[in-house]
mmCIF file of C-alpha atoms in Angstrom:
data_model
loop_
_atom_site.group_PDB
_atom_site.id
_atom_site.type_symbol
_atom_site.label_atom_id
_atom_site.label_comp_id
_atom_site.label_asym_id
_atom_site.label_seq_id
_atom_site.Cartn_x
_atom_site.Cartn_y
_atom_site.Cartn_z
ATOM 1 C CA UNK W 1 0.001 0.054 -0.012
ATOM 2 C CA UNK W 2 1.605 3.294 -1.224
ATOM 3 C CA UNK W 3 1.592 6.305 1.209
ATOM 4 C CA UNK W 4 0.218 8.569 -1.570
ATOM 5 C CA UNK W 5 -3.153 8.396 -3.166
ATOM 6 C CA UNK W 6 -4.187 10.064 -6.455
ATOM 7 C CA UNK W 7 -7.555 11.990 -5.988
ATOM 8 C CA UNK W 8 -7.154 13.539 -9.468
ATOM 9 C CA UNK W 9 -4.572 14.171 -12.170
ATOM 10 C CA UNK W 10 -3.137 16.944 -10.053
ATOM 11 C CA UNK W 11 -4.048 16.210 -6.595
ATOM 12 C CA UNK W 12 -2.667 13.568 -4.242
ATOM 13 C CA UNK W 13 -3.299 12.818 -0.545
ATOM 14 C CA UNK W 14 -1.424 11.342 2.002
ATOM 15 C CA UNK W 15 -2.491 7.750 3.181
ATOM 16 C CA UNK W 16 -2.360 7.792 7.141
ATOM 17 C CA UNK W 17 -3.788 4.260 7.722
ATOM 18 C CA UNK W 18 -4.397 1.382 5.358
ATOM 19 C CA UNK W 19 -6.747 -1.267 6.592
ATOM 20 C CA UNK W 20 -6.968 -4.745 4.887
ATOM 21 C CA UNK W 21 -10.161 -6.703 5.758
ATOM 22 C CA UNK W 22 -9.794 -10.511 5.832
ATOM 23 C CA UNK W 23 -12.372 -13.334 5.826
ATOM 24 C CA UNK W 24 -11.082 -15.147 9.001
ATOM 25 C CA UNK W 25 -12.105 -18.536 7.685
ATOM 26 C CA UNK W 26 -10.522 -18.472 4.396
ATOM 27 C CA UNK W 27 -7.671 -15.724 4.854
ATOM 28 C CA UNK W 28 -8.715 -13.924 1.736
ATOM 29 C CA UNK W 29 -9.316 -10.407 1.457
ATOM 30 C CA UNK W 30 -12.792 -9.190 1.442
ATOM 31 C CA UNK W 31 -13.386 -7.096 -1.513
ATOM 32 C CA UNK W 32 -16.224 -5.052 -2.948
ATOM 33 C CA UNK W 33 -19.131 -3.942 -0.846
ATOM 34 C CA UNK W 34 -19.064 -7.269 1.243
ATOM 35 C CA UNK W 35 -17.554 -5.284 4.359
ATOM 36 C CA UNK W 36 -16.488 -1.771 5.302
ATOM 37 C CA UNK W 37 -14.287 -0.165 7.757
ATOM 38 C CA UNK W 38 -14.670 3.257 9.291
ATOM 39 C CA UNK W 39 -13.523 5.619 12.073
ATOM 40 C CA UNK W 40 -16.232 7.733 13.791
ATOM 41 C CA UNK W 41 -16.017 11.384 13.020
ATOM 42 C CA UNK W 42 -13.665 10.978 10.185
ATOM 43 C CA UNK W 43 -13.924 10.702 6.286
ATOM 44 C CA UNK W 44 -14.895 7.067 4.987
ATOM 45 C CA UNK W 45 -11.798 5.547 3.583
ATOM 46 C CA UNK W 46 -11.078 5.054 -0.216
ATOM 47 C CA UNK W 47 -11.617 1.349 -0.960
ATOM 48 C CA UNK W 48 -9.186 -0.291 -3.407
ATOM 49 C CA UNK W 49 -10.043 -3.320 -5.538
ATOM 50 C CA UNK W 50 -7.585 -5.476 -3.725
ATOM 51 C CA UNK W 51 -9.243 -5.160 -0.304
ATOM 52 C CA UNK W 52 -7.450 -2.339 1.138
ATOM 53 C CA UNK W 53 -9.244 0.698 2.825
ATOM 54 C CA UNK W 54 -7.077 3.951 2.653
ATOM 55 C CA UNK W 55 -7.883 6.621 5.386
ATOM 56 C CA UNK W 56 -6.529 10.035 3.998
ATOM 57 C CA UNK W 57 -5.034 12.767 5.783
ATOM 58 C CA UNK W 58 -5.829 11.660 9.437
ATOM 59 C CA UNK W 59 -4.224 13.876 12.335
ATOM 60 C CA UNK W 60 -1.750 12.265 14.493
ATOM 61 C CA UNK W 61 -3.415 10.448 17.303
ATOM 62 C CA UNK W 62 -5.264 7.442 18.635
ATOM 63 C CA UNK W 63 -8.168 6.085 16.668
ATOM 64 C CA UNK W 64 -10.833 3.157 17.007
ATOM 65 C CA UNK W 65 -11.279 1.374 13.677
ATOM 66 C CA UNK W 66 -14.642 -0.619 13.212
ATOM 67 C CA UNK W 67 -15.349 -3.151 10.531
ATOM 68 C CA UNK W 68 -18.309 -5.359 9.592
ATOM 69 C CA UNK W 69 -20.208 -6.857 6.749
ATOM 70 C CA UNK W 70 -23.282 -8.465 5.886
ATOM 71 C CA UNK W 71 -22.013 -11.992 6.611
ATOM 72 C CA UNK W 72 -19.442 -10.891 9.118
ATOM 73 C CA UNK W 73 -19.491 -9.931 12.581
ATOM 74 C CA UNK W 74 -18.342 -6.518 13.855
ATOM 75 C CA UNK W 75 -14.770 -6.079 15.115
ATOM 76 C CA UNK W 76 -12.840 -3.041 16.539
ATOM 77 C CA UNK W 77 -9.222 -2.296 16.805
ATOM 78 C CA UNK W 78 -7.185 0.446 18.543
ATOM 79 C CA UNK W 79 -4.439 2.114 16.409
ATOM 80 C CA UNK W 80 -2.161 5.107 16.923
ATOM 81 C CA UNK W 81 -1.478 7.494 13.714
ATOM 82 C CA UNK W 82 1.791 9.442 13.329
ATOM 83 C CA UNK W 83 3.673 10.835 10.435
ATOM 84 C CA UNK W 84 4.197 7.584 8.715
ATOM 85 C CA UNK W 85 1.919 5.302 6.975
ATOM 86 C CA UNK W 86 0.322 2.641 9.503
ATOM 87 C CA UNK W 87 -1.179 -0.597 8.195
ATOM 88 C CA UNK W 88 -3.657 -2.694 10.036
ATOM 89 C CA UNK W 89 -5.083 -6.111 9.311
ATOM 90 C CA UNK W 90 -8.503 -7.040 10.557
ATOM 91 C CA UNK W 91 -9.721 -10.521 10.563
ATOM 92 C CA UNK W 92 -13.383 -10.644 10.319
ATOM 93 C CA UNK W 93 -15.419 -13.696 11.534
ATOM 94 C CA UNK W 94 -18.499 -15.013 9.998
ATOM 95 C CA UNK W 95 -21.854 -14.347 11.246
ATOM 96 C CA UNK W 96 -25.081 -16.433 11.071
ATOM 97 C CA UNK W 97 -25.634 -15.179 7.552
ATOM 98 C CA UNK W 98 -22.304 -16.666 6.251
ATOM 99 C CA UNK W 99 -22.590 -19.518 3.688
ATOM 100 C CA UNK W 100 -20.886 -22.293 5.647
ATOM 101 C CA UNK W 101 -18.126 -24.101 3.279
ATOM 102 C CA UNK W 102 -18.454 -28.102 3.130
ATOM 103 C CA UNK W 103 -15.129 -28.477 4.940
ATOM 104 C CA UNK W 104 -16.420 -26.366 7.986
ATOM 105 C CA UNK W 105 -18.793 -26.962 10.963
ATOM 106 C CA UNK W 106 -21.514 -24.487 12.102
ATOM 107 C CA UNK W 107 -21.473 -24.302 15.917
ATOM 108 C CA UNK W 108 -24.633 -23.038 17.745
ATOM 109 C CA UNK W 109 -24.238 -22.844 21.535
ATOM 110 C CA UNK W 110 -25.228 -21.611 24.772
ATOM 111 C CA UNK W 111 -22.998 -20.493 27.651
ATOM 112 C CA UNK W 112 -22.846 -18.138 30.572
ATOM 113 C CA UNK W 113 -23.878 -14.474 29.289
ATOM 114 C CA UNK W 114 -20.810 -12.685 28.253
ATOM 115 C CA UNK W 115 -18.279 -15.604 28.351
ATOM 116 C CA UNK W 116 -15.490 -15.766 26.207
ATOM 117 C CA UNK W 117 -15.672 -18.794 23.705
ATOM 118 C CA UNK W 118 -12.638 -20.444 22.163
ATOM 119 C CA UNK W 119 -13.342 -23.251 19.736
ATOM 120 C CA UNK W 120 -10.850 -25.455 17.749
ATOM 121 C CA UNK W 121 -10.893 -28.903 15.964
ATOM 122 C CA UNK W 122 -9.617 -31.986 17.607
ATOM 123 C CA UNK W 123 -7.059 -33.815 15.378
ATOM 124 C CA UNK W 124 -4.083 -33.283 13.344
ATOM 125 C CA UNK W 125 -3.670 -30.330 11.013
ATOM 126 C CA UNK W 126 -1.480 -30.156 8.151
ATOM 127 C CA UNK W 127 -1.923 -26.332 7.562
ATOM 128 C CA UNK W 128 0.422 -25.254 10.277
ATOM 129 C CA UNK W 129 3.694 -26.958 11.676
ATOM 130 C CA UNK W 130 6.606 -25.971 13.944
ATOM 131 C CA UNK W 131 9.872 -25.726 12.252
ATOM 132 C CA UNK W 132 11.593 -25.751 15.622
ATOM 133 C CA UNK W 133 11.233 -26.220 19.342
ATOM 134 C CA UNK W 134 9.397 -23.261 21.014
ATOM 135 C CA UNK W 135 10.111 -22.499 24.612
ATOM 136 C CA UNK W 136 8.108 -20.950 27.590
ATOM 137 C CA UNK W 137 8.283 -17.128 27.391
ATOM 138 C CA UNK W 138 9.177 -17.050 23.638
ATOM 139 C CA UNK W 139 7.518 -14.041 21.882
ATOM 140 C CA UNK W 140 8.186 -15.822 18.455
ATOM 141 C CA UNK W 141 7.543 -19.099 17.077
ATOM 142 C CA UNK W 142 8.864 -20.658 13.819
ATOM 143 C CA UNK W 143 5.990 -21.814 11.459
ATOM 144 C CA UNK W 144 5.646 -23.634 8.336
ATOM 145 C CA UNK W 145 2.284 -22.789 6.350
ATOM 146 C CA UNK W 146 1.196 -24.920 3.597
ATOM 147 C CA UNK W 147 -0.197 -23.326 0.274
ATOM 148 C CA UNK W 148 -1.319 -19.823 0.475
ATOM 149 C CA UNK W 149 -2.399 -19.862 4.153
ATOM 150 C CA UNK W 150 -1.187 -16.640 5.850
ATOM 151 C CA UNK W 151 -0.103 -16.942 9.466
ATOM 152 C CA UNK W 152 -0.379 -13.311 10.351
ATOM 153 C CA UNK W 153 -3.184 -12.378 12.804
ATOM 154 C CA UNK W 154 -4.084 -15.852 13.115
ATOM 155 C CA UNK W 155 -5.624 -17.582 16.304
ATOM 156 C CA UNK W 156 -3.936 -20.875 16.845
ATOM 157 C CA UNK W 157 -4.243 -23.622 19.428
ATOM 158 C CA UNK W 158 -0.847 -25.375 20.343
ATOM 159 C CA UNK W 159 -1.246 -29.025 21.750
ATOM 160 C CA UNK W 160 1.943 -30.428 23.240
ATOM 161 C CA UNK W 161 2.488 -34.351 23.028
ATOM 162 C CA UNK W 162 1.361 -34.580 26.705
ATOM 163 C CA UNK W 163 -2.023 -32.998 25.991
ATOM 164 C CA UNK W 164 -1.200 -29.407 27.528
ATOM 165 C CA UNK W 165 -1.867 -26.531 25.410
ATOM 166 C CA UNK W 166 -2.767 -22.868 24.914
ATOM 167 C CA UNK W 167 -4.211 -20.508 22.403
ATOM 168 C CA UNK W 168 -2.163 -17.972 20.928
ATOM 169 C CA UNK W 169 -2.588 -14.947 18.539
ATOM 170 C CA UNK W 170 0.288 -14.287 15.867
ATOM 171 C CA UNK W 171 1.327 -11.101 14.650
ATOM 172 C CA UNK W 172 3.701 -10.220 11.901
ATOM 173 C CA UNK W 173 6.314 -12.416 9.977
ATOM 174 C CA UNK W 174 9.955 -11.356 10.903
ATOM 175 C CA UNK W 175 10.565 -10.419 7.174
ATOM 176 C CA UNK W 176 14.171 -12.358 7.066
ATOM 177 C CA UNK W 177 12.839 -15.603 5.597
ATOM 178 C CA UNK W 178 13.367 -17.569 8.834
ATOM 179 C CA UNK W 179 9.589 -18.518 9.127
ATOM 180 C CA UNK W 180 9.423 -16.672 12.569
ATOM 181 C CA UNK W 181 6.297 -15.225 13.579
ATOM 182 C CA UNK W 182 5.840 -12.840 16.382
ATOM 183 C CA UNK W 183 3.208 -13.618 19.234
ATOM 184 C CA UNK W 184 0.996 -11.017 20.943
ATOM 185 C CA UNK W 185 1.858 -12.695 24.181
ATOM 186 C CA UNK W 186 4.760 -14.819 25.246
ATOM 187 C CA UNK W 187 4.192 -18.651 25.446
ATOM 188 C CA UNK W 188 3.319 -20.081 28.721
ATOM 189 C CA UNK W 189 4.515 -23.448 27.976
ATOM 190 C CA UNK W 190 7.134 -25.187 25.782
ATOM 191 C CA UNK W 191 6.386 -27.246 22.667
ATOM 192 C CA UNK W 192 8.681 -29.534 20.949
ATOM 193 C CA UNK W 193 8.796 -29.633 17.111
ATOM 194 C CA UNK W 194 8.008 -33.279 17.007
ATOM 195 C CA UNK W 195 4.514 -34.143 18.274
ATOM 196 C CA UNK W 196 2.897 -30.609 18.832
ATOM 197 C CA UNK W 197 -0.198 -30.224 17.098
ATOM 198 C CA UNK W 198 -1.266 -26.575 15.744
ATOM 199 C CA UNK W 199 -4.975 -26.062 14.947
ATOM 200 C CA UNK W 200 -6.567 -23.007 13.746
ATOM 201 C CA UNK W 201 -8.837 -21.598 16.448
ATOM 202 C CA UNK W 202 -11.850 -19.303 16.670
ATOM 203 C CA UNK W 203 -12.943 -16.800 19.458
ATOM 204 C CA UNK W 204 -16.086 -15.344 19.975
ATOM 205 C CA UNK W 205 -18.279 -14.118 22.932
ATOM 206 C CA UNK W 206 -21.853 -15.364 24.233
ATOM 207 C CA UNK W 207 -24.129 -12.613 23.970
ATOM 208 C CA UNK W 208 -26.522 -11.162 26.696
ATOM 209 C CA UNK W 209 -28.674 -14.141 26.628
ATOM 210 C CA UNK W 210 -25.871 -16.629 26.601
ATOM 211 C CA UNK W 211 -26.051 -17.500 22.914
ATOM 212 C CA UNK W 212 -22.905 -17.926 20.674
ATOM 213 C CA UNK W 213 -22.202 -18.848 17.127
ATOM 214 C CA UNK W 214 -19.010 -19.790 15.212
ATOM 215 C CA UNK W 215 -17.781 -21.506 12.033
ATOM 216 C CA UNK W 216 -14.895 -23.963 12.480
ATOM 217 C CA UNK W 217 -12.786 -25.590 9.611
ATOM 218 C CA UNK W 218 -12.262 -29.054 9.965
ATOM 219 C CA UNK W 219 -10.608 -31.790 8.077
ATOM 220 C CA UNK W 220 -11.451 -35.448 7.416
ATOM 221 C CA UNK W 221 -9.035 -36.662 10.209
ATOM 222 C CA UNK W 222 -10.484 -34.328 12.888
ATOM 223 C CA UNK W 223 -12.809 -36.215 15.357
ATOM 224 C CA UNK W 224 -14.738 -33.334 16.906
ATOM 225 C CA UNK W 225 -14.533 -29.624 18.181
ATOM 226 C CA UNK W 226 -13.223 -28.417 21.438
ATOM 227 C CA UNK W 227 -14.964 -25.627 23.080
ATOM 228 C CA UNK W 228 -13.626 -23.672 25.990
ATOM 229 C CA UNK W 229 -15.973 -21.190 27.835
ATOM 230 C CA UNK W 230 -14.458 -18.532 30.339
ATOM 231 C CA UNK W 231 -16.756 -16.579 32.413
ATOM 232 C CA UNK W 232 -17.082 -16.670 36.134
ATOM 233 C CA UNK W 233 -15.574 -20.158 35.805
ATOM 234 C CA UNK W 234 -13.962 -22.278 32.990
ATOM 235 C CA UNK W 235 -15.579 -24.933 31.202
ATOM 236 C CA UNK W 236 -13.940 -27.078 28.516
ATOM 237 C CA UNK W 237 -15.952 -29.736 26.422
ATOM 238 C CA UNK W 238 -15.278 -31.812 23.354
ATOM 239 C CA UNK W 239 -18.173 -32.384 21.022
ATOM 240 C CA UNK W 240 -18.259 -35.323 18.437
ATOM 241 C CA UNK W 241 -18.517 -34.129 14.776
ATOM 242 C CA UNK W 242 -21.472 -36.338 14.122
ATOM 243 C CA UNK W 243 -23.035 -36.506 10.423
ATOM 244 C CA UNK W 244 -24.439 -33.217 9.807
ATOM 245 C CA UNK W 245 -22.981 -29.871 9.249
ATOM 246 C CA UNK W 246 -24.303 -28.155 12.438
ATOM 247 C CA UNK W 247 -23.018 -28.933 15.985
ATOM 248 C CA UNK W 248 -24.880 -27.934 19.164
ATOM 249 C CA UNK W 249 -22.668 -26.972 22.163
ATOM 250 C CA UNK W 250 -24.059 -26.594 25.521
ATOM 251 C CA UNK W 251 -21.564 -24.949 27.827
ATOM 252 C CA UNK W 252 -23.892 -24.273 30.742
#
């Protein structure tokens, strides 16, 4: 994303913030009118055909960026703007209107109102693999990502051979070709290269009535979906896949 944008043949404007909206399920940019980003009190961004949203001539300061779409849930993020171009990647989660692909499961559930819900498939995923051992306290992990799958901004569930695990949010690649990806928070546990399973995770929140919804990508080798609900207490349950495309998860 360039830091100058042509408004006419003679006038250019400085791009202060470039926001890329991604479908969190597919990892692909959301283009056209399928989603929008905005900052309250500021001019709408200029939408590019490749999915970027360019906010022009923002004064330096802190802003809240909001994004949503007809089939995507609303998300917000905080960003600080200075004199240089700032970029922001936002992954939008599917809502109940999203057309669920054949390799995914639609999860409808109930939990304590306001509880944080994390979901991930139970099995061995091939999309992500550790390239080297990762230690407790590390702020980076080395990942192999198959195909065009992007690791940036992903929520991943790491499960060690002994069954212990944690969910982490990735940041940006190191840029040196090493495969190292930054983490928003340091690892709590250690994970060996051999035997550690990495699964794409989904996070949402139960509404005021305790209802929640998510779409989880699964493979033919996955036996079910693990759901973790964190409210006044923590509840973890595993639900078998079954034969249908919808799974009901009662976390009460």
